[in-house]
Amino acid sequence: MTAHATSRILLTGFEPFEQNPINPSWEVARALGGEVIAGGTVHAVQLPCVFGDAIKVLDEALAALQPALVISLGYAGGRSEITPERVAINIDDARIPDNAGKQPVDEAVVANAPAAYFSTLPIKAMVRNMRELGVAASVSNTAGTFVCNHVFYALMHRLHRRGAPGMRGGFIHTPVLPGQVAGQPGMDLETQIKGMREAIRTAMTVDEDLRETAGQLY
């Protein structure tokens, strides 16, 4: 994509949930807020970890900023790498309640819409470039069925309907912070910020993604 000095980058992260006092996705997003990366200014927006409400806040940010690039972040317990997501699916199936006590089961994110959308981010190039900086990263083929996938699908549905040329969007999961969750792997905040800065730079400068394997057997 072609970056311009006036380009806006929308970077969202979630509020804390499930009794965790912090959410790494928001810590990364707000740390990068205000930075200019590859000609685009990062605007950090916090989303509520609530079905429906998260999409409303996302819609408000999209309308206000008209960004050239949108990356939504969430954290994934049990992962030790930064993981750009490949596909969003049209399903809400919550294992636990959200922050408002909502727990949808087998409900569509958007009624009568496609079953799935692929990210339009250069996810394989992002992973390669983060790895070259020494940041652990890999492509993920599932964003789950909680509020992360809910937001990811809603974002891609909106970008698809708009058909805005050059506008890209997608979702990236970050690990927890070291010691945040007992027994789970983590990644320190500075490394996550470094990796995400490179992921954004890649999305702003790489037009065509790599064709190399990032598949999984399970």
XYZ file of N, CA and C in Angstrom:
654
model
N 0.844 -1.189 0.000
C 0.000 0.000 0.000
C 0.875 1.232 0.000
N 0.379 2.313 -0.547
C 1.136 3.556 -0.600
C 0.838 4.394 0.632
N 1.877 4.725 1.399
C 1.695 5.515 2.614
C 1.833 6.996 2.310
N 1.047 7.793 2.972
C 1.121 9.234 2.848
C 1.354 9.840 4.226
N 1.893 11.023 4.252
C 2.211 11.665 5.531
C 0.966 11.882 6.378
N -0.186 11.958 5.715
C -1.424 12.208 6.455
C -2.192 10.923 6.774
N -1.617 9.755 6.445
C -2.307 8.493 6.698
C -2.570 8.302 8.190
N -3.704 7.709 8.490
C -4.040 7.380 9.875
C -4.062 5.868 10.031
N -3.520 5.411 11.126
C -3.499 3.996 11.461
C -4.327 3.814 12.731
N -5.369 3.013 12.654
C -6.174 2.709 13.831
C -5.655 1.426 14.455
N -5.228 1.524 15.707
C -4.707 0.374 16.440
C -5.549 0.207 17.699
N -6.305 -0.869 17.775
C -7.168 -1.072 18.931
C -6.616 -2.168 19.843
N -6.919 -2.033 21.128
C -6.624 -3.060 22.118
C -7.808 -3.161 23.061
N -7.866 -4.227 23.809
C -9.005 -4.457 24.691
C -8.725 -4.035 26.123
N -9.800 -3.676 26.815
C -9.738 -3.456 28.253
C -9.448 -4.794 28.953
N -9.015 -4.759 30.217
C -8.793 -6.007 30.957
C -10.083 -6.814 31.084
N -9.923 -8.138 31.180
C -11.089 -8.994 31.408
C -10.660 -10.256 32.160
N -11.648 -10.982 32.637
C -11.453 -12.243 33.359
C -10.506 -12.076 34.546
N -10.730 -11.011 35.305
C -9.995 -10.720 36.541
C -8.515 -10.381 36.351
N -8.074 -10.236 35.116
C -6.705 -9.783 34.879
C -6.668 -8.259 35.007
N -5.729 -7.707 35.792
C -5.717 -6.254 36.002
C -5.264 -5.461 34.783
N -4.552 -6.083 33.870
C -4.105 -5.397 32.654
C -4.356 -6.298 31.451
N -4.439 -5.689 30.300
C -4.564 -6.423 29.051
C -3.392 -6.025 28.165
N -2.479 -6.962 27.861
C -1.300 -6.610 27.063
C -1.640 -5.954 25.735
N -2.766 -6.343 25.134
C -3.103 -5.760 23.838
C -3.293 -4.252 23.937
N -3.904 -3.785 25.015
C -4.076 -2.346 25.181
C -2.760 -1.684 25.570
N -1.951 -2.337 26.371
C -0.662 -1.757 26.745
C 0.202 -1.534 25.514
N 0.176 -2.473 24.578
C 0.935 -2.315 23.335
C 0.345 -1.187 22.501
N -0.968 -1.180 22.345
C -1.614 -0.170 21.506
C -1.356 1.232 22.040
N -1.547 1.432 23.321
C -1.392 2.792 23.837
C 0.068 3.235 23.851
N 0.997 2.286 23.959
C 2.415 2.638 23.884
C 2.787 3.158 22.498
N 2.120 2.638 21.473
C 2.417 3.051 20.099
C 1.566 4.236 19.643
N 0.566 4.601 20.444
C -0.290 5.731 20.082
C 0.511 7.014 19.905
N 0.292 7.697 18.801
C 1.000 8.938 18.506
C 2.254 8.759 17.681
N 2.771 7.546 17.594
C 3.966 7.321 16.773
C 3.626 7.458 15.289
N 4.607 7.899 14.521
C 4.481 7.917 13.070
C 5.313 6.756 12.535
N 4.656 5.832 11.861
C 5.308 4.634 11.337
C 5.041 4.556 9.841
N 6.094 4.570 9.057
C 5.994 4.486 7.591
C 5.002 5.499 7.033
N 5.022 6.704 7.581
C 4.197 7.776 7.063
C 2.794 7.836 7.619
N 2.458 6.931 8.534
C 1.123 6.941 9.125
C 1.180 7.182 10.619
N 0.234 7.949 11.136
C 0.162 8.236 12.564
C -0.748 7.234 13.251
N -0.243 6.628 14.314
C -1.000 5.611 15.038
C -1.981 6.269 16.003
N -3.241 5.862 15.913
C -4.282 6.299 16.838
C -4.731 5.082 17.629
N -4.487 5.090 18.925
C -4.823 3.959 19.783
C -6.207 4.138 20.381
N -7.031 3.107 20.289
C -8.388 3.136 20.815
C -8.621 1.864 21.626
N -9.141 2.037 22.837
C -9.451 0.882 23.681
C -10.883 0.415 23.424
N -11.039 -0.888 23.232
C -12.353 -1.482 23.035
C -12.806 -2.180 24.309
N -14.098 -2.119 24.618
C -14.601 -2.893 25.746
C -14.616 -4.376 25.391
N -14.380 -5.217 26.362
C -14.426 -6.656 26.128
C -15.874 -7.120 26.312
N -16.724 -6.631 25.424
C -18.159 -6.880 25.512
C -18.693 -7.085 24.092
N -19.402 -8.182 23.891
C -20.020 -8.430 22.599
C -20.948 -7.267 22.241
N -20.895 -6.840 21.004
C -21.743 -5.740 20.551
C -21.145 -4.384 20.858
N -20.861 -4.103 22.118
C -20.305 -2.807 22.505
C -18.945 -2.572 21.852
N -18.148 -3.634 21.742
C -16.826 -3.492 21.120
C -16.959 -3.037 19.673
N -17.955 -3.562 18.972
C -18.162 -3.177 17.574
C -18.626 -1.726 17.481
N -19.454 -1.290 18.411
C -19.912 0.105 18.409
C -18.735 1.065 18.542
N -17.818 0.771 19.458
C -16.651 1.640 19.636
C -15.765 1.592 18.396
N -15.598 0.409 17.822
C -14.832 0.280 16.582
C -15.449 1.117 15.473
N -16.767 1.047 15.329
C -17.446 1.827 14.291
C -17.232 3.328 14.485
N -17.301 3.781 15.724
C -17.080 5.203 16.010
C -15.668 5.621 15.609
N -14.691 4.782 15.904
C -13.306 5.104 15.562
C -13.098 5.099 14.056
N -13.699 4.137 13.357
C -13.586 4.093 11.901
C -14.187 5.344 11.266
N -15.338 5.768 11.771
C -16.000 6.950 11.215
C -15.202 8.212 11.488
N -14.629 8.308 12.670
C -13.906 9.524 13.046
C -12.564 9.636 12.349
N -11.873 8.513 12.172
C -10.495 8.549 11.678
C -10.373 8.297 10.180
N -11.278 7.516 9.602
C -11.146 7.114 8.200
C -9.722 6.609 7.932
N -9.289 5.587 8.666
C -7.888 5.163 8.584
C -7.554 4.429 7.296
N -6.279 4.440 6.957
C -5.778 3.662 5.825
C -5.468 2.234 6.247
N -5.203 2.046 7.528
C -4.838 0.734 8.062
C -5.514 0.555 9.412
N -6.096 -0.626 9.622
C -6.735 -0.939 10.899
C -6.187 -2.265 11.395
N -5.609 -2.262 12.581
C -5.159 -3.492 13.215
C -5.771 -3.547 14.609
N -6.511 -4.603 14.858
C -7.061 -4.829 16.187
C -6.208 -5.869 16.904
N -5.941 -5.602 18.169
C -5.117 -6.489 18.973
C -5.937 -7.118 20.090
N -5.591 -8.335 20.436
C -6.137 -8.995 21.608
C -5.055 -9.898 22.157
N -5.214 -10.367 23.387
C -4.184 -11.275 23.881
C -4.713 -12.697 23.939
N -3.800 -13.638 23.720
C -4.147 -15.056 23.693
C -3.326 -15.784 24.739
N -3.974 -16.211 25.798
C -3.286 -16.987 26.817
C -2.787 -18.303 26.244
N -1.601 -18.694 26.668
C -1.020 -19.944 26.194
C -0.131 -19.793 24.982
N -0.139 -18.629 24.331
C 0.742 -18.399 23.192
C 1.970 -17.628 23.643
N 3.096 -17.977 23.071
C 4.344 -17.303 23.422
C 4.865 -16.445 22.278
N 4.085 -16.343 21.199
C 4.487 -15.578 20.022
C 3.423 -14.536 19.691
N 3.824 -13.510 18.933
C 2.856 -12.595 18.327
C 2.279 -13.305 17.111
N 0.953 -13.368 17.021
C 0.335 -14.203 15.991
C -0.691 -13.431 15.159
N -0.300 -12.934 13.989
C -1.279 -12.375 13.063
C -2.289 -13.455 12.665
N -3.569 -13.095 12.674
C -4.626 -14.053 12.376
C -4.937 -14.064 10.887
N -5.174 -15.277 10.368
C -5.457 -15.426 8.946
C -6.937 -15.206 8.607
N -7.849 -15.707 9.467
C -9.252 -15.746 9.068
C -10.175 -15.441 10.243
N -11.227 -14.683 9.975
C -12.289 -14.391 10.944
C -13.526 -15.173 10.540
N -14.203 -15.807 11.515
C -15.378 -16.603 11.207
C -16.629 -15.962 11.814
N -17.760 -16.195 11.165
C -19.006 -15.533 11.541
C -19.733 -16.313 12.640
N -19.106 -16.384 13.810
C -19.704 -17.101 14.927
C -19.252 -16.505 16.250
N -20.204 -16.353 17.167
C -19.923 -16.040 18.566
C -20.281 -17.270 19.380
N -19.313 -17.808 20.093
C -19.539 -19.004 20.913
C -18.637 -18.870 22.132
N -19.144 -18.187 23.146
C -18.316 -17.746 24.274
C -18.175 -18.843 25.333
N -16.938 -19.223 25.602
C -16.673 -20.193 26.671
C -16.933 -19.597 28.035
N -16.694 -18.294 28.155
C -16.908 -17.568 29.410
C -17.706 -16.304 29.116
N -18.357 -15.710 30.113
C -19.055 -14.447 29.881
C -18.075 -13.310 29.607
N -18.535 -12.311 28.869
C -17.724 -11.118 28.659
C -17.837 -10.209 29.878
N -17.307 -9.007 29.776
C -17.289 -8.109 30.937
C -18.673 -7.582 31.322
N -19.669 -7.804 30.481
C -21.036 -7.409 30.815
C -21.900 -8.618 31.154
N -21.268 -9.778 31.254
C -22.005 -10.989 31.584
C -22.671 -11.659 30.398
N -22.413 -11.166 29.191
C -23.005 -11.779 27.997
C -22.225 -13.036 27.613
N -22.938 -14.076 27.211
C -22.298 -15.320 26.810
C -23.060 -15.941 25.638
N -22.948 -15.333 24.447
C -23.658 -15.877 23.286
C -23.127 -17.257 22.901
N -24.022 -18.096 22.448
C -23.657 -19.448 22.010
C -24.198 -19.674 20.605
N -23.310 -19.982 19.700
C -23.674 -20.302 18.314
C -24.532 -19.212 17.668
N -24.129 -17.957 17.868
C -24.802 -16.836 17.241
C -23.904 -16.215 16.171
N -24.482 -15.723 15.114
C -23.712 -15.060 14.064
C -23.231 -13.696 14.555
N -22.028 -13.324 14.166
C -21.555 -11.963 14.432
C -22.400 -10.990 13.633
N -22.602 -11.308 12.357
C -23.446 -10.498 11.462
C -24.419 -11.446 10.766
N -25.698 -11.235 10.972
C -26.705 -12.114 10.385
C -26.667 -12.052 8.851
N -26.843 -13.214 8.239
C -26.946 -13.325 6.775
C -25.717 -12.780 6.054
N -24.564 -12.955 6.684
C -23.300 -12.508 6.092
C -22.432 -13.737 5.798
N -21.341 -13.567 5.049
C -20.492 -14.709 4.712
C -19.965 -15.452 5.941
N -19.633 -16.709 5.747
C -19.156 -17.543 6.847
C -17.812 -17.069 7.382
N -16.998 -16.452 6.528
C -15.652 -16.059 6.961
C -15.091 -14.988 6.043
N -14.109 -14.276 6.573
C -13.311 -13.326 5.789
C -11.842 -13.556 6.108
N -11.001 -13.414 5.103
C -9.560 -13.454 5.327
C -9.040 -12.059 5.658
N -8.019 -12.019 6.490
C -7.309 -10.776 6.751
C -6.766 -10.209 5.451
N -6.691 -8.901 5.358
C -6.048 -8.276 4.199
C -4.673 -7.720 4.553
N -4.173 -8.098 5.719
C -2.813 -7.731 6.101
C -1.818 -8.706 5.466
N -0.580 -8.258 5.211
C 0.452 -9.161 4.703
C 1.020 -9.994 5.860
N 0.231 -10.964 6.316
C 0.532 -11.637 7.581
C 1.843 -12.434 7.546
N 2.156 -13.029 6.405
C 3.397 -13.814 6.332
C 4.621 -12.904 6.295
N 4.520 -11.794 5.598
C 5.623 -10.830 5.595
C 5.811 -10.237 6.983
N 4.716 -9.980 7.684
C 4.805 -9.476 9.063
C 5.587 -10.451 9.936
N 5.221 -11.725 9.844
C 5.883 -12.742 10.662
C 7.377 -12.821 10.330
N 7.696 -12.854 9.061
C 9.106 -12.922 8.668
C 9.889 -11.728 9.204
N 9.336 -10.530 9.047
C 10.061 -9.328 9.463
C 10.184 -9.231 10.976
N 9.162 -9.657 11.702
C 9.281 -9.670 13.158
C 10.350 -10.663 13.598
N 10.372 -11.827 12.980
C 11.385 -12.831 13.327
C 12.792 -12.318 13.055
N 12.937 -11.573 11.962
C 14.263 -11.041 11.629
C 14.750 -10.048 12.670
N 13.822 -9.453 13.418
C 14.181 -8.549 14.511
C 14.353 -9.293 15.836
N 14.192 -10.609 15.794
C 14.335 -11.398 17.009
C 13.073 -11.499 17.836
N 11.924 -11.175 17.243
C 10.641 -11.257 17.938
C 9.931 -12.533 17.499
N 9.567 -13.370 18.446
C 8.889 -14.617 18.130
C 7.510 -14.333 17.541
N 7.223 -14.925 16.382
C 5.965 -14.664 15.693
C 5.611 -15.847 14.806
N 4.325 -16.038 14.569
C 3.851 -17.063 13.644
C 2.447 -16.720 13.209
N 2.042 -17.274 12.067
C 0.683 -17.093 11.574
C -0.247 -17.997 12.375
N -1.401 -17.449 12.770
C -2.437 -18.236 13.442
C -3.615 -18.428 12.504
N -4.193 -19.616 12.556
C -5.331 -19.925 11.704
C -6.656 -19.951 12.463
N -6.644 -19.519 13.706
C -7.893 -19.376 14.450
C -7.799 -18.231 15.439
N -8.781 -17.348 15.380
C -8.851 -16.243 16.329
C -9.823 -16.548 17.460
N -10.215 -17.821 17.583
C -11.140 -18.207 18.629
C -12.578 -17.852 18.272
N -13.450 -17.876 19.286
C -14.863 -17.545 19.072
C -15.374 -16.586 20.145
N -14.433 -15.850 20.769
C -14.797 -14.894 21.816
C -14.826 -13.483 21.211
N -14.598 -12.464 22.013
C -14.756 -11.087 21.542
C -13.672 -10.713 20.531
N -12.509 -11.362 20.582
C -11.465 -11.071 19.591
C -11.953 -11.383 18.180
N -12.440 -12.597 17.976
C -12.957 -12.957 16.656
C -14.182 -12.125 16.298
N -15.004 -11.805 17.284
C -16.179 -10.956 17.098
C -15.785 -9.619 16.454
N -14.767 -8.989 16.993
C -14.281 -7.714 16.459
C -13.601 -7.909 15.103
N -12.797 -8.946 14.985
C -12.089 -9.233 13.742
C -13.088 -9.410 12.601
N -14.110 -10.230 12.820
C -15.093 -10.455 11.766
C -15.838 -9.163 11.419
N -16.269 -8.439 12.443
C -16.996 -7.191 12.191
C -16.143 -6.210 11.395
N -14.866 -6.121 11.732
C -13.967 -5.228 11.001
C -13.878 -5.633 9.541
N -13.631 -6.899 9.279
C -13.461 -7.333 7.903
C -14.767 -7.202 7.111
N -15.897 -7.425 7.764
C -17.188 -7.240 7.101
C -17.362 -5.790 6.674
N -16.988 -4.869 7.537
C -17.116 -3.443 7.215
C -16.169 -3.044 6.091
N -14.944 -3.513 6.134
C -13.994 -3.183 5.071
C -14.450 -3.783 3.744
N -15.006 -4.981 3.791
C -15.487 -5.622 2.569
C -16.655 -4.834 1.967
N -17.577 -4.388 2.809
C -18.736 -3.645 2.314
C -18.328 -2.291 1.746
N -17.351 -1.668 2.388
C -16.919 -0.350 1.911
C -16.210 -0.440 0.573
N -15.463 -1.528 0.384
C -14.696 -1.665 -0.841
C -13.708 -0.533 -1.032
N -13.188 -0.007 0.086
C -12.275 1.134 0.008
C -10.924 0.693 -0.543
N -10.512 1.226 -1.679
C -9.223 0.832 -2.254
C -8.062 1.226 -1.343
N -7.166 0.276 -1.126
C -5.979 0.572 -0.337
C -6.155 0.415 1.158
N -7.392 0.328 1.657
C -7.590 0.182 3.097
C -7.390 -1.277 3.498
N -6.564 -1.472 4.506
C -6.262 -2.820 4.962
C -6.694 -2.999 6.401
N -6.966 -4.250 6.759
C -7.326 -4.499 8.146
C -7.116 -5.947 8.532
N -7.030 -6.162 9.836
C -6.883 -7.514 10.341
C -6.700 -7.521 11.844
N -6.385 -8.682 12.356
C -6.302 -8.891 13.803
C -4.993 -9.595 14.142
N -4.406 -9.200 15.272
C -3.176 -9.831 15.752
C -3.340 -10.140 17.230
N -3.013 -11.375 17.616
C -3.004 -11.746 19.024
C -1.599 -11.566 19.602
N -1.554 -11.029 20.803
C -0.295 -10.896 21.532
C -0.271 -11.908 22.671
N 0.912 -12.270 23.155
C 0.985 -13.155 24.317
C 0.663 -12.387 25.609
N 0.511 -13.117 26.694
C 0.430 -12.475 27.998
C 1.813 -11.955 28.370
N 1.881 -11.126 29.386
C 3.156 -10.648 29.902
C 3.745 -11.694 30.844
N 5.061 -11.746 30.977
C 5.677 -12.731 31.874
C 5.114 -12.623 33.285
N 4.685 -13.748 33.819
C 4.166 -13.774 35.181
C 2.729 -13.326 35.320
N 2.114 -12.905 34.218
C 0.738 -12.415 34.303
C -0.235 -13.540 34.647
N -0.031 -14.689 34.033
C -0.881 -15.853 34.287
C 0.020 -17.023 34.658
N -0.175 -17.556 35.822
C 0.688 -18.633 36.312
C 0.703 -19.809 35.351
N 1.910 -20.264 35.035
C 2.067 -21.436 34.194
C 1.925 -21.202 32.710
N 1.679 -19.945 32.296
C 1.536 -19.655 30.872
C 2.749 -18.917 30.341
N 3.169 -19.234 29.109
C 4.300 -18.514 28.522
C 3.930 -17.064 28.273
N 4.933 -16.215 28.192
C 4.667 -14.803 27.972
C 5.773 -14.139 27.173
N 5.591 -12.857 26.921
C 6.579 -12.049 26.204
C 6.563 -10.674 26.840
N 7.754 -10.115 27.099
C 7.813 -8.826 27.773
C 7.242 -7.727 26.889
N 6.778 -6.677 27.538
C 6.052 -5.620 26.842
C 6.916 -4.934 25.797
N 8.161 -4.652 26.112
C 9.013 -3.956 25.145
C 9.203 -4.767 23.873
N 9.319 -6.083 24.004
C 9.454 -6.929 22.819
C 8.162 -6.933 22.021
N 7.031 -6.956 22.697
C 5.750 -6.903 21.995
C 5.594 -5.588 21.239
N 5.984 -4.489 21.865
C 5.901 -3.185 21.199
C 6.815 -3.153 19.973
N 8.010 -3.665 20.143
C 8.968 -3.726 19.023
C 8.396 -4.547 17.869
N 7.824 -5.695 18.183
C 7.253 -6.541 17.144
C 6.076 -5.884 16.453
N 5.207 -5.239 17.235
C 4.035 -4.622 16.636
C 4.406 -3.417 15.782
N 5.407 -2.692 16.191
C 5.881 -1.567 15.373
C 6.330 -2.076 14.004
N 7.041 -3.209 14.000
C 7.489 -3.783 12.738
C 6.317 -4.336 11.929
N 5.336 -4.914 12.599
C 4.157 -5.418 11.901
C 3.416 -4.274 11.204
N 3.289 -3.160 11.879
C 2.630 -1.995 11.286
C 3.442 -1.467 10.103
N 4.754 -1.357 10.293
C 5.608 -0.873 9.206
C 5.464 -1.771 7.979
N 5.424 -3.069 8.203
C 5.279 -4.008 7.093
C 3.943 -3.817 6.393
N 2.874 -3.678 7.168
C 1.550 -3.500 6.571
C 1.458 -2.210 5.769
N 2.233 -1.209 6.157
C 2.204 0.077 5.458
C 3.089 0.102 4.218
N 3.982 -0.868 4.078
C 4.968 -0.795 2.995
C 4.974 -1.995 2.060
N 4.394 -3.105 2.459
C 4.405 -4.319 1.638
C 3.055 -4.477 0.954
N 3.050 -4.445 -0.372
C 1.806 -4.540 -1.124
C 1.343 -5.980 -1.306
N 2.264 -6.870 -1.595
C 1.915 -8.261 -1.890
C 2.573 -9.166 -0.864
N 1.778 -10.008 -0.232
C 2.299 -10.874 0.820
C 3.199 -11.962 0.237
N 3.999 -12.553 1.100
C 4.874 -13.650 0.708
C 4.063 -14.892 0.373
N 4.603 -15.723 -0.486
C 4.040 -17.049 -0.734
C 5.011 -18.081 -0.186
N 4.844 -18.383 1.075
C 5.661 -19.388 1.735
C 4.796 -20.071 2.783
N 5.184 -21.271 3.141
C 4.314 -22.037 4.029
C 4.199 -21.412 5.420
N 2.962 -21.412 5.907
C 2.691 -21.042 7.297
C 1.537 -21.899 7.802
N 1.359 -23.062 7.138
C 0.268 -23.952 7.483
C 0.535 -24.744 8.744
N -0.496 -25.402 9.219
C -0.418 -26.218 10.427
C -1.118 -27.540 10.181
N -0.653 -28.574 10.889
C -1.292 -29.896 10.752
C -2.504 -30.025 11.653
N -2.581 -29.190 12.706
C -3.738 -29.254 13.604
C -3.880 -27.949 14.325
